[in-house]
Coordinates of C-alpha atoms in Angstrom, one line a residue:
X1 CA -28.9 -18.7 -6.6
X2 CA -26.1 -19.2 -4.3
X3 CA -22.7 -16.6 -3.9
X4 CA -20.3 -16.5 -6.7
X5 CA -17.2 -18.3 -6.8
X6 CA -15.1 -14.7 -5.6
X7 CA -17.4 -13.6 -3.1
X8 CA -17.0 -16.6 -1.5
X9 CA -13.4 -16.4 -1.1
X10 CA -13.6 -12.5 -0.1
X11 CA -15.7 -13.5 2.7
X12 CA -13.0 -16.1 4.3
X13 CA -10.0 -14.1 2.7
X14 CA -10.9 -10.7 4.4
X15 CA -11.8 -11.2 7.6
X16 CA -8.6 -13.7 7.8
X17 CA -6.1 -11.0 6.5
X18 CA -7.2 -8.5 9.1
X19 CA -6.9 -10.6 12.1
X20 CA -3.4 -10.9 10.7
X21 CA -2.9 -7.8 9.4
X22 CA -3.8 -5.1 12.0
X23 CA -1.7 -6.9 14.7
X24 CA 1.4 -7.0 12.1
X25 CA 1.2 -3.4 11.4
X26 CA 0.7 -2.2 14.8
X27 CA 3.9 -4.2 16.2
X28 CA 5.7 -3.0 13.2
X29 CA 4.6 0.4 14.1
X30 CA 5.8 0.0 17.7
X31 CA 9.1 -1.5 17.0
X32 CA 9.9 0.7 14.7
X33 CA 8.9 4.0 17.0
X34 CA 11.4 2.7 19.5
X35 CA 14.5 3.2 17.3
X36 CA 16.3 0.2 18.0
X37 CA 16.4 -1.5 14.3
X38 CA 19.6 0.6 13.5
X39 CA 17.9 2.4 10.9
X40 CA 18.1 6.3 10.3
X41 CA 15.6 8.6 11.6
X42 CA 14.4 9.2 7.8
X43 CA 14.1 5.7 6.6
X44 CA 12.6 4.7 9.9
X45 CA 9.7 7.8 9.4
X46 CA 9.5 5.8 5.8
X47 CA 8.5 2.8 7.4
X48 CA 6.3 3.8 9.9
X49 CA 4.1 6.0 7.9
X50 CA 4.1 2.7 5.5
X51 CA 3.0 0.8 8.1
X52 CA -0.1 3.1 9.7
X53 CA -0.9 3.7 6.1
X54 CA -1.6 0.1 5.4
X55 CA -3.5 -0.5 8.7
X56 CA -5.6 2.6 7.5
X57 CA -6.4 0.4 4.6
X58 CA -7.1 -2.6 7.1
X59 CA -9.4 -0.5 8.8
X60 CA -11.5 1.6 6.6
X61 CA -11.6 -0.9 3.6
X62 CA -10.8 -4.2 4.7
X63 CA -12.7 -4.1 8.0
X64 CA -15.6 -0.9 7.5
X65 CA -15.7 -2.2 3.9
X66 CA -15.5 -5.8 2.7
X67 CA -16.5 -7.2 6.3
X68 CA -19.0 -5.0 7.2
X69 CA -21.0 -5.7 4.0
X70 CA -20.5 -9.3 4.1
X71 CA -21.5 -9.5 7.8
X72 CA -23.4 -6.1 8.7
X73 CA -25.5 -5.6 5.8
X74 CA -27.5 -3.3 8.6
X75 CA -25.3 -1.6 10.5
X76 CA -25.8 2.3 10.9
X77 CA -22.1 2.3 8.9
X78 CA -24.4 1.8 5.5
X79 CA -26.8 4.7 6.5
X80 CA -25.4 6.6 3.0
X81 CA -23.7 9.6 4.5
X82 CA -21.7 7.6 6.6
X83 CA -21.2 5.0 4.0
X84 CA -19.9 7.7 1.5
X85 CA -17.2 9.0 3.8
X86 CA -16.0 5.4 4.9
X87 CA -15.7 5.7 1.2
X88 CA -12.9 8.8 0.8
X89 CA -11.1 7.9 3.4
X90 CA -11.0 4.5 2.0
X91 CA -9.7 5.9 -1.1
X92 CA -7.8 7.8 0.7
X93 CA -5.4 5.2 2.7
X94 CA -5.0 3.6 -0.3
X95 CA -3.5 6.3 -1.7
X96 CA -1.5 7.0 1.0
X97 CA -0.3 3.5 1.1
X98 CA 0.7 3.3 -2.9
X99 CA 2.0 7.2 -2.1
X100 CA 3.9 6.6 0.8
X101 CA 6.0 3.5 -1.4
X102 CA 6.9 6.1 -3.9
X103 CA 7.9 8.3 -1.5
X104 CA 10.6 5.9 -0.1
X105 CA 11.9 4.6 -3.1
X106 CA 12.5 8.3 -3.9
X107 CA 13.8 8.6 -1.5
X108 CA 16.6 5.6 -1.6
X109 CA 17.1 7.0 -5.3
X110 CA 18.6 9.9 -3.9
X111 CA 20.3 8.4 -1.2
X112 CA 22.8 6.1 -3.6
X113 CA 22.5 7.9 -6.7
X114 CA 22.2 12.0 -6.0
X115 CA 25.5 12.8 -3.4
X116 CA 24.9 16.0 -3.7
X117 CA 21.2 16.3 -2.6
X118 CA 21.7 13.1 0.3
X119 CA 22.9 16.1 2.9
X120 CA 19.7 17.9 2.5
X121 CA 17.3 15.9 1.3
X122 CA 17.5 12.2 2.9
X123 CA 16.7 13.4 6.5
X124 CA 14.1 13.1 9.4
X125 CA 12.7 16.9 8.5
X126 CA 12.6 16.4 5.1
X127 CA 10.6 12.8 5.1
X128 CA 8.0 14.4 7.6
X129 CA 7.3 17.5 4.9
X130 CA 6.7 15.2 2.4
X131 CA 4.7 12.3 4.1
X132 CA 2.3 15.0 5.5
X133 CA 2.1 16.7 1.5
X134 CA 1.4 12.9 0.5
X135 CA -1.5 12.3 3.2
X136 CA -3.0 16.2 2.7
X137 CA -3.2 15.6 -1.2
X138 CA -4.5 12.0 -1.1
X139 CA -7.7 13.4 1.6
X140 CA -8.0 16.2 -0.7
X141 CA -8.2 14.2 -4.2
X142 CA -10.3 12.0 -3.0
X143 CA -13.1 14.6 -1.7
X144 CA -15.0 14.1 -5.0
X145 CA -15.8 10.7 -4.2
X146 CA -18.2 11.3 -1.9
X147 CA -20.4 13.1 -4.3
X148 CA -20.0 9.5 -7.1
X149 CA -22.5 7.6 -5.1
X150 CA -26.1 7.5 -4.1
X151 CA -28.2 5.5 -2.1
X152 CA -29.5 2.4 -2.5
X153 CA -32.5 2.0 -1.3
X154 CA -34.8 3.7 1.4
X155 CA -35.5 2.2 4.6
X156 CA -37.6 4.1 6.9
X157 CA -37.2 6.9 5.1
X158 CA -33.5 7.0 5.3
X159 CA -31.0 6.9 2.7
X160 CA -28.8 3.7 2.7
X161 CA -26.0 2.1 1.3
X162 CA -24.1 3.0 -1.6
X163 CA -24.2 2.7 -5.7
X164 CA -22.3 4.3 -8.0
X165 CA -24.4 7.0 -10.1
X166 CA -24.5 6.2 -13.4
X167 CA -23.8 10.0 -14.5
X168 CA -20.4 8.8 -13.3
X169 CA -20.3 7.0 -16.4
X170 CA -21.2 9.3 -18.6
X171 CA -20.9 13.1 -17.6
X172 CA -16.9 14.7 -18.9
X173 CA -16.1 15.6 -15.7
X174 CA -16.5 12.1 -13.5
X175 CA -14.9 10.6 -16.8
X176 CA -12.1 13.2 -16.2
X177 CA -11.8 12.8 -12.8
X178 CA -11.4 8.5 -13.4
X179 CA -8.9 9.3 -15.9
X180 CA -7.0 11.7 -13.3
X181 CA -7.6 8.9 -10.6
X182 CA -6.2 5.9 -12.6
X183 CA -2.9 8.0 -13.8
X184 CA -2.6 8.9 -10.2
X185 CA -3.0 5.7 -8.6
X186 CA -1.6 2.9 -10.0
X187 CA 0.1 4.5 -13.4
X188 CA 2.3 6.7 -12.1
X189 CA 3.4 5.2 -8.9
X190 CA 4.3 2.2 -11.2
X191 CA 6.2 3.8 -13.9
X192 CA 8.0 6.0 -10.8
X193 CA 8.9 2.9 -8.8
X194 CA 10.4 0.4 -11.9
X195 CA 12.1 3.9 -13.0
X196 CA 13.7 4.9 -9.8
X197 CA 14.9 1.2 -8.9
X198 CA 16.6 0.7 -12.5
X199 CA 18.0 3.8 -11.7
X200 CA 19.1 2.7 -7.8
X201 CA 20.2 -1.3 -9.1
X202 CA 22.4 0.7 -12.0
X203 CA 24.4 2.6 -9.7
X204 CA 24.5 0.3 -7.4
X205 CA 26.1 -2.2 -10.0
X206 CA 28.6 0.5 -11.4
X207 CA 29.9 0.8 -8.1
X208 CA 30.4 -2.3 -6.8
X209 CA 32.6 -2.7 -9.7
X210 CA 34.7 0.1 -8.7
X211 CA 35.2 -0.5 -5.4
X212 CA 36.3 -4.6 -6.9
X213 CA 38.6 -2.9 -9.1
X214 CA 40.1 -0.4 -6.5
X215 CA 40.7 -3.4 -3.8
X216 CA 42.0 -5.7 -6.7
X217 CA 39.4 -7.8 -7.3
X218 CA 39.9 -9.3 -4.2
X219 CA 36.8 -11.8 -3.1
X220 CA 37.6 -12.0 0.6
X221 CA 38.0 -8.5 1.0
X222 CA 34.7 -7.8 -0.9
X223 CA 33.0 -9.9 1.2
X224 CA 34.0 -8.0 4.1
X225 CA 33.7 -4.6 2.6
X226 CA 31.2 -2.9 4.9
X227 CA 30.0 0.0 2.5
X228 CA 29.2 -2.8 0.1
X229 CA 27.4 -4.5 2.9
X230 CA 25.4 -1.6 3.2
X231 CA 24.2 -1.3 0.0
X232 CA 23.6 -4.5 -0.6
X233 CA 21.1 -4.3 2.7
X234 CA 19.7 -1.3 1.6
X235 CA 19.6 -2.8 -2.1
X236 CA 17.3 -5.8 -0.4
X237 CA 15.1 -3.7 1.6
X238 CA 14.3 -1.6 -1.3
X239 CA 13.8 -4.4 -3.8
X240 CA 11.8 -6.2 -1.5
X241 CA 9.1 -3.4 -0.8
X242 CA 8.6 -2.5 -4.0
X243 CA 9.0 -5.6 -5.7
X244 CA 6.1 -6.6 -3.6
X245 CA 4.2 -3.6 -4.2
X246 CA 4.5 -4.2 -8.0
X247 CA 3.7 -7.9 -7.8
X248 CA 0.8 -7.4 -5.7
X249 CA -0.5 -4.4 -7.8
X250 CA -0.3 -5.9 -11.2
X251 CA -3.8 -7.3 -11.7
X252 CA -5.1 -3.9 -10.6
X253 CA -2.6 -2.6 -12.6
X254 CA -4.2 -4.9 -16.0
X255 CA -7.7 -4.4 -14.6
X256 CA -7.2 -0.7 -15.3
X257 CA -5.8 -0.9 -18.5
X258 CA -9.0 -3.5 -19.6
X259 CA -11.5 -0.6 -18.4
X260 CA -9.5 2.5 -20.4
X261 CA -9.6 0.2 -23.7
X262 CA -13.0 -1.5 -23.6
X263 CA -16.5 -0.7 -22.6
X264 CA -15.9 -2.3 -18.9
X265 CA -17.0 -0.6 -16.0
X266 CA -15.5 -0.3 -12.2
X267 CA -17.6 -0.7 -9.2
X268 CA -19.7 -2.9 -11.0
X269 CA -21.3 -6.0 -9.2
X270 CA -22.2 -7.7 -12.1
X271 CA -20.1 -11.1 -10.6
X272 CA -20.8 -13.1 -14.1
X273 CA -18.6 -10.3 -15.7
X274 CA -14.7 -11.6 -15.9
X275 CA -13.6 -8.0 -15.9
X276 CA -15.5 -8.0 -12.6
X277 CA -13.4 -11.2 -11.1
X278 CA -10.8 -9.5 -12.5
X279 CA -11.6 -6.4 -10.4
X280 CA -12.3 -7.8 -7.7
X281 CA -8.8 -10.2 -7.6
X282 CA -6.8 -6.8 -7.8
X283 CA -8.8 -6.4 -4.9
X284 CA -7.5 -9.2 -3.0
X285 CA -4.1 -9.1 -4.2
X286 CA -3.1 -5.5 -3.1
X287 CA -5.0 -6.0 0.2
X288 CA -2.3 -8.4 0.8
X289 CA 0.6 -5.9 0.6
X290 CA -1.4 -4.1 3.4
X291 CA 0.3 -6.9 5.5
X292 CA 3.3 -8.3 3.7
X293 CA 5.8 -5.4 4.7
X294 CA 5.9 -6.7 8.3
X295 CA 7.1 -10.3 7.3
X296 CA 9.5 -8.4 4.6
X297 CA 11.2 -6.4 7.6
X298 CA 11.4 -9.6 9.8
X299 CA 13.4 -11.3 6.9
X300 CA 15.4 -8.8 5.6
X301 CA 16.1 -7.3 8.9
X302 CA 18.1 -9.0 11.7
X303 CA 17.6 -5.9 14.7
X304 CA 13.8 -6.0 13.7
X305 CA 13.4 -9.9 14.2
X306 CA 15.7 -9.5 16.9
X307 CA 13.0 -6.7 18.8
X308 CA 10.5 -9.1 17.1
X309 CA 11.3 -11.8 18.8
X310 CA 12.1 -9.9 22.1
X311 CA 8.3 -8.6 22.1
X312 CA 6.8 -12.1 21.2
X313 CA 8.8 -13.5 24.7
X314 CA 8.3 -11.1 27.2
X315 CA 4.3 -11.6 27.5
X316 CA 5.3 -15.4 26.9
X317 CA 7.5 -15.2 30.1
X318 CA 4.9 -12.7 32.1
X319 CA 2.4 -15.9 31.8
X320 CA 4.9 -18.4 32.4
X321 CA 6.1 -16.3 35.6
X322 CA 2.7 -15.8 36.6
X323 CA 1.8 -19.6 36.8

């Protein structure tokens, strides 16, 4: 019996998305380090941590993952002890990655809407506390999963590759600990995100409309208004990460709902199983925002595509010199 329909696609799709991925997220990384997108010190921190976050993602579950057991069935990286920990940390990034969104949209919130806590909380110092109490608690939460999976098989009396335990299924504690897992990661980070942009759009809105009223209505003048300007960038910017974040999340997002209200398991590769495609397209879909943030910067951003495009010429004109 040949592949299935999905694993077909993951087996093109993968490989694709981290030949375009890991170079996008390093030059994002390395523009952004540089300081020169006119961005403060706090949002840029934001952004980079984002950004080596989701090539964490690339690496250990895109790459050490998907890829390697699509293509490297045999590779000492499924001996099971190795295979487990490729695991945590893959569990890990994500977290990190979904984390690291919340943390910026926070962040923004308080920015426009808090005045009072802006001065203290919206800086450099402040975004590096809580990016490295993001990264500890994600390592730390996702210890236990090392201890969900088993080996496969043997081979030469080694333990390899890795299958879910079925106690996992069963025993109170792994059910408490999925329960704990799936408010963490996505229920929460959803409910925080659509609640802190209403939040952020409605004060935004409201004043807009006073600053209209206090420059009488004028249209010319509010089109040049530069504090208006600003908010509107930072309105875009904001909207556009998260926007993609939840867009890209949603089927993950419906997949975990299906499995809390029906007798459908995760990390099942029973490929006949729709909640399985269904899985397994969440999958691919919030892979993809491991990778979209670049292009997101790039649009939304004229200094960014202006270093952008500064990096794309200069080994362009090395060659050309060089001929």
């Amino acid at each position: 019996m040949g592949q299935s329909v999905i694993i077909q696609i993951e087996n093109i799709y993968y490989p694709i998305l981290a030949i375009v991925g890991i170079p996008a997220n390093l030059v994002t990384i390395v523009i952004l380090s540089r300081g020169r997108c006119e961005l403060t010190k706090c949002i840029t921190h934001y952004l980079i941590a984002m950004a080596a976050a989701d090539l964490s993602v690339l690496i250990f579950d895109v790459i050490l993952y998907e890829i390697k057991d699509a293509y490297f069935p045999y590779s000492f990286l499924n001996y099971t002890p190795i295979c487990c920990v490729n695991l945590v940390l893959n569990f890990a990034s994500v977290d990190c990655s979904v984390w690291f969104t919340v943390a910026f949209t926070f962040d923004r919130f308080v920015n426009i809407c808090c005045q009072k806590l802006r001065q203290s909380y919206c800086t450099a110092k402040t975004a590096s506390v809580v990016l490295a109490l993001v990264c500890s608690f994600s390592i730390l939460q996702n210890v236990p999963i090392y201890f969900i999976y088993e080996s496969r098989k043997i081979i030469e009396n080694l333990p390899w590759s890795c299958y879910v335990k079925s106690s996992f299924y069963t025993l109170p504690i792994w059910v408490a600990f999925f329960w704990l897992e799936a408010i963490l990661t996505p229920f929460a980070p959803f409910v925080l995100i659509l609640l802190f942009n209403a939040l952020t759009i409605r004060n935004i809105v409201q004043a807009n409309r006073v600053r209209r009223r206090l420059r009488g209505n004028s249209i010319s003048e509010n089109h040049n208004d530069p504090e208006m300007e600003i908010r509107r960038k930072s309105m875009i910017l904001l909207l556009a990460i998260s926007g993609s974040f939840i867009i890209l999340w949603m089927v993950t997002f419906i997949s975990y709902l299906w499995a809390q209200f029906s007798d459908s398991r995760f990390l099942e590769e029973n490929y006949n199983d729709p909640f399985t495609v269904l899985e397994q397209s969440g999958y691919i879909l919030r892979t993809l925002s491991c990778c979209i943030n670049t292009f997101i910067y790039a649009v939304s951003q004229s200094k960014f595509r202006g270093e952008l495009k500064k990096m794309i010429k200069r080994p362009m004109a090395l060659i050309m010199h060089s001929l």
